[in-house]
CSV table of C-alpha atoms and ligand atoms in Angstrom, one decimal:
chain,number,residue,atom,x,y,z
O,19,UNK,CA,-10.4,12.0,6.4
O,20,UNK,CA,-9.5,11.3,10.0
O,21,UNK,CA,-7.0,14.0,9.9
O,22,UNK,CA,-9.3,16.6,8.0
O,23,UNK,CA,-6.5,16.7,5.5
O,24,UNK,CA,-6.8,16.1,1.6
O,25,UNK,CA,-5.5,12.4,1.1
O,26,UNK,CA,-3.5,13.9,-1.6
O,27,UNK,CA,-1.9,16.4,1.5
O,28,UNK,CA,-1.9,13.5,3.8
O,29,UNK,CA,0.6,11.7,0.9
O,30,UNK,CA,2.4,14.7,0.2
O,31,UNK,CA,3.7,15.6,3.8
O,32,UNK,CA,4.1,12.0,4.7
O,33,UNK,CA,7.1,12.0,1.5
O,34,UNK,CA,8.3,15.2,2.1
O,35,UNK,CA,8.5,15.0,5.8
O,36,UNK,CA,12.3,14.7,7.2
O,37,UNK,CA,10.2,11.4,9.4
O,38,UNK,CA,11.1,7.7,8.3
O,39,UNK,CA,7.4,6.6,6.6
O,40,UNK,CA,5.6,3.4,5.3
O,41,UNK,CA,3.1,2.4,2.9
O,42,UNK,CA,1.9,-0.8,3.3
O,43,UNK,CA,0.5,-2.9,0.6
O,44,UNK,CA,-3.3,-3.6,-0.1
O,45,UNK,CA,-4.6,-4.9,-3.6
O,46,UNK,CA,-8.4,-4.8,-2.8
O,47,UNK,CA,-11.0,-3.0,-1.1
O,48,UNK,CA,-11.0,-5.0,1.9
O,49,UNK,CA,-6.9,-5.4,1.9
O,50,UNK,CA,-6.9,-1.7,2.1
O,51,UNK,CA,-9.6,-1.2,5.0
O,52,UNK,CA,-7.5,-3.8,7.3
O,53,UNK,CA,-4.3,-1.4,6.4
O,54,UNK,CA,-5.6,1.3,7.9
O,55,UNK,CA,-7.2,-0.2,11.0
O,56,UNK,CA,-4.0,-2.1,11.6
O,57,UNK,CA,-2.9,-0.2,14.9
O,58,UNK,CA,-6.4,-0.2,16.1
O,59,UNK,CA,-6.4,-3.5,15.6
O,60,UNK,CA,-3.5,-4.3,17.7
O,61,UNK,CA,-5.1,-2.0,20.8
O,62,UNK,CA,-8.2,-4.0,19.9
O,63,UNK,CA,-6.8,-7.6,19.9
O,64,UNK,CA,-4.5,-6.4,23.2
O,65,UNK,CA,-8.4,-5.1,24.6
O,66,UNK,CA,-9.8,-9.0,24.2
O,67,UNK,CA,-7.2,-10.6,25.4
O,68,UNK,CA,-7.3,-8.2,28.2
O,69,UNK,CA,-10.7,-9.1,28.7
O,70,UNK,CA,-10.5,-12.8,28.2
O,71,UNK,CA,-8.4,-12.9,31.3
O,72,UNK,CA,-10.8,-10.9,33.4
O,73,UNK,CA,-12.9,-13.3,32.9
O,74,UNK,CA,-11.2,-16.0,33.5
O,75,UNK,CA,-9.7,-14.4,36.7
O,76,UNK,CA,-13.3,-13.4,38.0
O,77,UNK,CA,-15.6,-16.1,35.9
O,78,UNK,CA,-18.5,-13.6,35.3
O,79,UNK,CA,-19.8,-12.7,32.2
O,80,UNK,CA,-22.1,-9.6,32.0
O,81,UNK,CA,-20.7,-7.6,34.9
O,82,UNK,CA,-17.3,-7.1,33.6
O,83,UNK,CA,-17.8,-6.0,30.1
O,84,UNK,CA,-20.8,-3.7,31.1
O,85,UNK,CA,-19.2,-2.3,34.2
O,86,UNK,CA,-18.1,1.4,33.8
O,87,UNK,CA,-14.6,0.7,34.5
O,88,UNK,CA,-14.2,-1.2,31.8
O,89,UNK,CA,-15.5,0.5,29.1
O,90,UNK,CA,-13.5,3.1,30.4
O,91,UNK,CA,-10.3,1.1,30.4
O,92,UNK,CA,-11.5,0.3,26.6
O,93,UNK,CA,-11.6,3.9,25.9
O,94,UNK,CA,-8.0,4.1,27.0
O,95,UNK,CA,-6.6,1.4,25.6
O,96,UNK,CA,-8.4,3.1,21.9
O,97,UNK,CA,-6.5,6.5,23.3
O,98,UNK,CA,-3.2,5.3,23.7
O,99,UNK,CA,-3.4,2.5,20.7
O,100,UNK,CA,-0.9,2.4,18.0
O,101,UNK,CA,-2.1,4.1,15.1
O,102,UNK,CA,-2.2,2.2,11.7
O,103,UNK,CA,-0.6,2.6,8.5
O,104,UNK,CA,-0.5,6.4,7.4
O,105,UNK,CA,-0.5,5.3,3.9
O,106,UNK,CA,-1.4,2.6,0.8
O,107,UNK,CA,1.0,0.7,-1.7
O,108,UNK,CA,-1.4,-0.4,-4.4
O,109,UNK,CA,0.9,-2.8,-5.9
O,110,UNK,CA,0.5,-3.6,-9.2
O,111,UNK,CA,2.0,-7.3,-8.6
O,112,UNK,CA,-0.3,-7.9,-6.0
O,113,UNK,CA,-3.6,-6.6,-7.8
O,114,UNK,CA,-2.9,-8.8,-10.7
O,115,UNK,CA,-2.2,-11.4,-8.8
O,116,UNK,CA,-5.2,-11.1,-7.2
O,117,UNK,CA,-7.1,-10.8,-10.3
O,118,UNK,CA,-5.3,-14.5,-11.1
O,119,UNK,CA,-3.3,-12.6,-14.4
O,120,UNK,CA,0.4,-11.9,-14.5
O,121,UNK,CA,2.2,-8.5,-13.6
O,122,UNK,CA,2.9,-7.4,-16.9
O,123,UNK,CA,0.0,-5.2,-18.1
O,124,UNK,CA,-2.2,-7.9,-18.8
O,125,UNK,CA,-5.1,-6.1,-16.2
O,126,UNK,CA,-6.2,-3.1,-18.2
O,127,UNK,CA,-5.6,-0.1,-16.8
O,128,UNK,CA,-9.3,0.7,-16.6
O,129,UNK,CA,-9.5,-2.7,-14.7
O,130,UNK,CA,-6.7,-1.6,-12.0
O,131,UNK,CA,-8.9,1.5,-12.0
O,132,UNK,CA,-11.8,0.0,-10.6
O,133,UNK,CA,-9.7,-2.2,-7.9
O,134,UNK,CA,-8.2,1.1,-7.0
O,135,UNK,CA,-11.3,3.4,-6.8
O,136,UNK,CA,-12.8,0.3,-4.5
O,137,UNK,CA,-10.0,0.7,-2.4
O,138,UNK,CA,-9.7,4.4,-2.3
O,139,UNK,CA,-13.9,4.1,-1.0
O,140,UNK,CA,-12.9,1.6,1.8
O,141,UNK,CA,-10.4,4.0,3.2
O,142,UNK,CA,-9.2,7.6,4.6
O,143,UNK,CA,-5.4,7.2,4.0
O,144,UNK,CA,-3.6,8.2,1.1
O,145,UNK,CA,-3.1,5.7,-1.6
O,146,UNK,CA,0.1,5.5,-3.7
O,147,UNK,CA,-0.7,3.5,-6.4
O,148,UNK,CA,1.9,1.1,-8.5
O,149,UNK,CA,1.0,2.5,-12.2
O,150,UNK,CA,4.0,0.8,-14.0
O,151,UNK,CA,4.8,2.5,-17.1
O,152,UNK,CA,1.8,4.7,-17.2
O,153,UNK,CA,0.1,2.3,-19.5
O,154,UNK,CA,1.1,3.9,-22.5
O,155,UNK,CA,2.7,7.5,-23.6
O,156,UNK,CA,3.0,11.0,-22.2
O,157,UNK,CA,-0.9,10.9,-23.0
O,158,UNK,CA,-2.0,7.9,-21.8
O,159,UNK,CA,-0.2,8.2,-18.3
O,160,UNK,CA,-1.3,12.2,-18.0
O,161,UNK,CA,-5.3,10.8,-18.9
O,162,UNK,CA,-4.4,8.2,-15.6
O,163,UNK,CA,-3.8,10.7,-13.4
O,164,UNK,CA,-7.0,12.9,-13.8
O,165,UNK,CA,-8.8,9.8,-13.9
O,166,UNK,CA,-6.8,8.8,-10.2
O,167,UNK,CA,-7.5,12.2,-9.3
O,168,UNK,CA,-11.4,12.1,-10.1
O,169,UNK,CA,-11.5,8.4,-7.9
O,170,UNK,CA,-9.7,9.4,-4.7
O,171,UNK,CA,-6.2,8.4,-5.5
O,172,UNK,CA,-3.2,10.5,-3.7
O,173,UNK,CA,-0.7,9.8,-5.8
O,174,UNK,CA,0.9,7.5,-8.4
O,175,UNK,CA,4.5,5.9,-9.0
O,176,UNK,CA,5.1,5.4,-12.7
O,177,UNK,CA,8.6,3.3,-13.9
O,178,UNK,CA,10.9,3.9,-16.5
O,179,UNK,CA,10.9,0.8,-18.2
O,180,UNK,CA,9.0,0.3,-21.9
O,181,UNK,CA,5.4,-0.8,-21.9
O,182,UNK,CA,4.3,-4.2,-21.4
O,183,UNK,CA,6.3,-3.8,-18.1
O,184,UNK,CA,7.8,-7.1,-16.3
O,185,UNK,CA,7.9,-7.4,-12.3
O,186,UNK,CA,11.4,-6.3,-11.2
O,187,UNK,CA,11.8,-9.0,-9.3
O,188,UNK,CA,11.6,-12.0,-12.0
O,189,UNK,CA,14.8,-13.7,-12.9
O,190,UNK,CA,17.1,-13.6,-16.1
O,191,UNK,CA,13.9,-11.3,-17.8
O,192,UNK,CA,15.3,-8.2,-19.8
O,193,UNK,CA,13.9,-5.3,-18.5
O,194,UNK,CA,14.3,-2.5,-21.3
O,195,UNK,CA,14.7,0.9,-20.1
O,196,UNK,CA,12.9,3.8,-21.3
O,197,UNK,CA,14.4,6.5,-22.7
O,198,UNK,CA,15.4,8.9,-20.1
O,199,UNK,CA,14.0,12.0,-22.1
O,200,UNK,CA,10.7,10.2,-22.9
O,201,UNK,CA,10.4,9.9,-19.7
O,202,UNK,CA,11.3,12.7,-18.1
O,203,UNK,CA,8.5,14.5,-20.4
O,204,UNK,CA,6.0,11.6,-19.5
O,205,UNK,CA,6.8,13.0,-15.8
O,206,UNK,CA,6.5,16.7,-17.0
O,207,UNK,CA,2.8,15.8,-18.6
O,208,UNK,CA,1.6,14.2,-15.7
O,209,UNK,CA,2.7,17.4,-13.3
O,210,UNK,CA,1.3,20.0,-15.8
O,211,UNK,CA,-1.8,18.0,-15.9
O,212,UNK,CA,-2.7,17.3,-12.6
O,213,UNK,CA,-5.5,19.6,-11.3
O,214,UNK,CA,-5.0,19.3,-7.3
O,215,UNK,CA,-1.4,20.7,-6.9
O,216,UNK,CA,-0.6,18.1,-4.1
O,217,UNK,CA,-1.3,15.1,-5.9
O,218,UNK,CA,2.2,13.0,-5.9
O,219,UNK,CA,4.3,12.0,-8.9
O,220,UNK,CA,6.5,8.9,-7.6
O,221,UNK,CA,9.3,8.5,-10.6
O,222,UNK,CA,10.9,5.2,-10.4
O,223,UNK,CA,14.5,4.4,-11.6
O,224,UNK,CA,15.0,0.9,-12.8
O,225,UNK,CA,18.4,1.2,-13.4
O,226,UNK,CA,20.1,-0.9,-11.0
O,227,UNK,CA,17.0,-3.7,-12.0
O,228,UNK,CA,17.9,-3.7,-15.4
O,229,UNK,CA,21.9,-4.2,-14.9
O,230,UNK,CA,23.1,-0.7,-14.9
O,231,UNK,CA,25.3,1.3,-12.2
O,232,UNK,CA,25.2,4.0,-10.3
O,233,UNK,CA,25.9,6.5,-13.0
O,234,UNK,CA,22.8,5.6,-14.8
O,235,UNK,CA,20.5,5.7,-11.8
O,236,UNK,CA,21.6,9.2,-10.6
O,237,UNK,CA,21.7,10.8,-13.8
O,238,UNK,CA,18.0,9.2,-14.4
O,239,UNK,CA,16.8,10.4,-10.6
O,240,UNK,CA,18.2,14.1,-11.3
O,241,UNK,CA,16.5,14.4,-14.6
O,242,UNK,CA,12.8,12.9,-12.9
O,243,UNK,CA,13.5,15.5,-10.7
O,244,UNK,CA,13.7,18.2,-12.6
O,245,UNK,CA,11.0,17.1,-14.9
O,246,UNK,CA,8.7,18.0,-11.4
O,247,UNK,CA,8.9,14.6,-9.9
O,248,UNK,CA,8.1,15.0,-6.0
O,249,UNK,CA,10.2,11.7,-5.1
O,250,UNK,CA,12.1,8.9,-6.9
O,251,UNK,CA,11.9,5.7,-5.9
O,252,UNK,CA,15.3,3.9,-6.2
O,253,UNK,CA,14.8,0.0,-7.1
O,254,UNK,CA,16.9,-3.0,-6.1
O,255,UNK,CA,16.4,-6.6,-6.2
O,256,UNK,CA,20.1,-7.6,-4.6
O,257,UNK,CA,19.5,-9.3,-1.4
O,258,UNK,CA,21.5,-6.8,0.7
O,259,UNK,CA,21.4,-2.7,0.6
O,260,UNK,CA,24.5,-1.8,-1.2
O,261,UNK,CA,22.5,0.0,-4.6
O,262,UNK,CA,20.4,1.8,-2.2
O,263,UNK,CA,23.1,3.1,0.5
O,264,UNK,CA,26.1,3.9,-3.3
O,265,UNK,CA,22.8,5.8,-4.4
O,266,UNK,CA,21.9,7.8,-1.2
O,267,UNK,CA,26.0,8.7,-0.8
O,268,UNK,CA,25.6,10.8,-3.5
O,269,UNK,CA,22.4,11.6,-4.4
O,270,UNK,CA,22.1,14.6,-1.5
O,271,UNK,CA,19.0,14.4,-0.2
O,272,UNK,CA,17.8,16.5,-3.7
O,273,UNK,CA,14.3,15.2,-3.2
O,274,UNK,CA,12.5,12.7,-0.8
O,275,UNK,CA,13.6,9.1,-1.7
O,276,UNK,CA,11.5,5.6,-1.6
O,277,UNK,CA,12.8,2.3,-1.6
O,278,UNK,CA,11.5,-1.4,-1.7
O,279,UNK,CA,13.2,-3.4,0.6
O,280,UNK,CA,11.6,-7.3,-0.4
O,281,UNK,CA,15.0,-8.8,-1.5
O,282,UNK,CA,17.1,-7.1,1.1
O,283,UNK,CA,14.4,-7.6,3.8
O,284,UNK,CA,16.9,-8.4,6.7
O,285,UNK,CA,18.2,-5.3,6.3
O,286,UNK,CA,17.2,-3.2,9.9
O,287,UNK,CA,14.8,-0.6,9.1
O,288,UNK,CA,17.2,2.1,11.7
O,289,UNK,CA,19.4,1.6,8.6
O,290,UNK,CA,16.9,3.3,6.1
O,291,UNK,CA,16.1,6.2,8.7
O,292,UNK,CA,20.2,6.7,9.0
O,293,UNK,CA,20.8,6.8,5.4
O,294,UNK,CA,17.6,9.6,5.1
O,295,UNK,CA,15.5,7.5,3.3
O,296,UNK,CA,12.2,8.8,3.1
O,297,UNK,CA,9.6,6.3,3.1
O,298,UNK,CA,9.5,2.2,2.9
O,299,UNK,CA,7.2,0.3,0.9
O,300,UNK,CA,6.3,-3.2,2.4
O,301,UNK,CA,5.7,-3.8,-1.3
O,302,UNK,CA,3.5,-7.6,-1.2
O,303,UNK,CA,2.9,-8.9,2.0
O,304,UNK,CA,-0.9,-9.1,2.4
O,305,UNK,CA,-1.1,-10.9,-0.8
O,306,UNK,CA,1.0,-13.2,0.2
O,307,UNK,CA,0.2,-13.7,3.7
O,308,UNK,CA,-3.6,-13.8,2.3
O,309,UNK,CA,-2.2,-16.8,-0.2
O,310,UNK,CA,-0.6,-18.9,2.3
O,311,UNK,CA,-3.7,-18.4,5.0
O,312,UNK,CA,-5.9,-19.8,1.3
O,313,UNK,CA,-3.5,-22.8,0.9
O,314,UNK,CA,-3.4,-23.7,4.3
O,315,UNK,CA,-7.4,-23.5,4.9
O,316,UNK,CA,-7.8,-25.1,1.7
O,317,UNK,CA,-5.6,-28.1,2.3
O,318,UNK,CA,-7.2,-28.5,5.6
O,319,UNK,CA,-11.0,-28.5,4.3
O,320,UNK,CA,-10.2,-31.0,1.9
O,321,UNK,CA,-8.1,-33.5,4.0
O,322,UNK,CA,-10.3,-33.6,6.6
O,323,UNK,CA,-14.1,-32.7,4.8
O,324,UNK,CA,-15.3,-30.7,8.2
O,325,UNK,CA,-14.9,-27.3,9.5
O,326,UNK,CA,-14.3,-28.3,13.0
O,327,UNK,CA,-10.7,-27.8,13.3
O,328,UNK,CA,-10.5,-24.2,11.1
O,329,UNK,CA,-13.2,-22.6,12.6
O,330,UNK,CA,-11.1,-21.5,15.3
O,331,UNK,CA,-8.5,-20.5,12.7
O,332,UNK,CA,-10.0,-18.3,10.5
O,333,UNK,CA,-11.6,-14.9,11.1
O,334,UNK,CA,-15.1,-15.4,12.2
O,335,UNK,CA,-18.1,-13.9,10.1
O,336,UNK,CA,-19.1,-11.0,12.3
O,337,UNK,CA,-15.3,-9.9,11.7
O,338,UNK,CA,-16.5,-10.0,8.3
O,339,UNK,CA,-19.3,-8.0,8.9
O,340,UNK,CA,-17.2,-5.7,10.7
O,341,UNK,CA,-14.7,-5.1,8.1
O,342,UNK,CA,-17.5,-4.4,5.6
O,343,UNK,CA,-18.7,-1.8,8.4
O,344,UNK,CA,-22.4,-3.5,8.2
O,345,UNK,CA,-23.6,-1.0,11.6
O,346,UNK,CA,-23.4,1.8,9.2
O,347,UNK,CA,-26.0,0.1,7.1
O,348,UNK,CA,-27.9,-1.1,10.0
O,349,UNK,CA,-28.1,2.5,11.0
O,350,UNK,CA,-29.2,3.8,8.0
O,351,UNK,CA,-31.7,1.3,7.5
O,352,UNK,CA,-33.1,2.6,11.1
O,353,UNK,CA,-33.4,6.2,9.3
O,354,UNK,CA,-34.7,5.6,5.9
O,355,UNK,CA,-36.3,2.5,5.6
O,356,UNK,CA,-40.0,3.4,6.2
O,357,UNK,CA,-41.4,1.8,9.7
O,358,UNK,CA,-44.3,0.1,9.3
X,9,SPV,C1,4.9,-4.0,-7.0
X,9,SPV,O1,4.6,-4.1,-5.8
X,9,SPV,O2,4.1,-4.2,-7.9
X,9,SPV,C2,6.2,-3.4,-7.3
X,9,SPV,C3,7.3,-3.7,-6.5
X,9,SPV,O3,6.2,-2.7,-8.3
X,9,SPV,S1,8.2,-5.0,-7.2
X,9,SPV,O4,7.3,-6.1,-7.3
X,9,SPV,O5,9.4,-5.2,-6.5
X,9,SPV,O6,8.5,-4.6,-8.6
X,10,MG,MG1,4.8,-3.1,-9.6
């Protein structure tokens, strides 16, 4: 990894660290990569523009962009750019969305396996991934996690709800809970299982989703945590932060805490930090940026049958090439490929 840390260290510090985190969703290998690269990115994009106005100021071409001082100014700008996401969300709405099926355990969970093992290649940051129930039992969810351990996964978030799960966020859907001892020993099996002691156990409260109070959820989070859980996350689909700040009044900083924030996204983040949240989840916001980009270049092809007014629009192909990181290839090709 970039930091020379295990990603399953890497997820483990980032939780337990006092520091306010975030995961951001990816649902797919190439989701994932542009995560990570996100604050490069921005230095990037900030470099090009940069440059795109020294040429416009000075109208020479080669000069500029082979001149020392500015790939010395590029260097700096790499230096001092923001650095990306520390971590993954692998959200289990957004990769079954993306596989076109609904998010209630319709993908397999060999199937999520394989998105997740694509996306754990593309990258060098931790990945958290959304395992909803644990597809099963005790056993099945303890088999997940050596399998997520064997495939580059930090860490995974299981809920206690019964299995087929439903998204927390539909409406007027029951949303049965587990019980809490089940589930407290499905959390026990996957800690005593686990081979690589800082791989992360994520227990997820569903209380406040399925129409309980406070009560419910505390006396659930203390009994994840005892069962070895190394956070909870606390769930709440009301459009403001009221579940979240009732639950961090009284739950004592007892371990780290993770929340959700989609339905009380106008909430300001310096809220989260002050109520010693632990890390935010920016839960599906490439899928559905990534859906609405689809639609709009869709519409557009088909209305106007040319490419002449997207091409601009869209990410060009060598970006494509980029993502897929096609110089490695081209450099290996240059040492294996025989020369004739
Ligand atoms: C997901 O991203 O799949 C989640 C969060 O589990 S939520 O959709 O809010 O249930
Ligand atoms: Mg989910």
């Amino acid at each position: 990894s970039t930091s020379g840390k295990k990603k399953t260290t890497q997820l483990k510090q980032l939780l337990s660290s006092p520091q306010l985190a975030f995961l951001m969703e990816a649902h797919s290998g190439l989701s994932a990569r542009i995560v990570q690269e996100a604050g490069t990115y921005l230095a990037y994009s900030r470099l090009k523009k940069l440059q795109r106005v020294l040429l416009a100021v000075l109208s020479t071409t080669s000069w500029i962009t082979t001149s020392p001082t500015f790939c010395l100014f590029s260097k700096f700008l790499k230096a001092c750019s923001v650095s990306g996401f520390p971590g993954i969300w692998a959200s289990g709405l957004s990769i079954s969305a993306q596989l076109g099926v609904r998010d209630s355990n319709e993908a397999s969970w060999t199937q999520v396996l394989e998105v997740v093992e694509f996306m754990a290649d593309a990258t060098d940051i931790p990945i958290l991934l959304d395992a909803d129930t644990g597809y099963g039992n005790f056993n099945n969810a303890r088999r997940l996690v050596r399998k997520l351990e064997d495939r580059g996964i930090a860490g995974c978030c299981i809920e206690d709800k019964r299995f087929p799960k439903t998204n927390s966020l539909l409406d007027g859907r029951q949303q049965p809970l587990a019980d809490v001892e089940e589930f407290s020993l499905k959390i026990k099996a996957c800690k005593d299982h686990q081979r690589d002691p800082d791989f992360c156990m994520v227990a997820r409260v569903e209380a406040f989703i399925a129409g309980w109070g406070l009560q419910e959820a505390l006396t659930r989070a203390e009994a994840y945590r005892n069962a070895g859980a190394d956070a909870i996350l606390i769930h709440s689909k009301k459009s403001n932060p009221s579940d979240i700040e009732a639950f961090m009044s009284e739950w004592n900083n007892k371990c780290p805490v993770v929340i959700v924030p989609t339905k009380y996204f106008s909430t300001p983040t310096i809220q989260f930090k002050e109520l010693g949240i632990s890390t935010v989840i920016w839960a599906n916001h490439n899928l559905r940026a990534s859906v609405s980009a689809m639609q709009n270049t869709c519409r557009q092809i088909m209305s106007e049958q040319s490419l002449v007014n997207i091409e601009r629009k869209v990410a060009s192909v060598a970006e494509i090439f980029r993502l897929q990181q096609d110089h490695e290839l081209k450099a290996a090709e240059n040492c294996y490929l025989p020369k004739k």
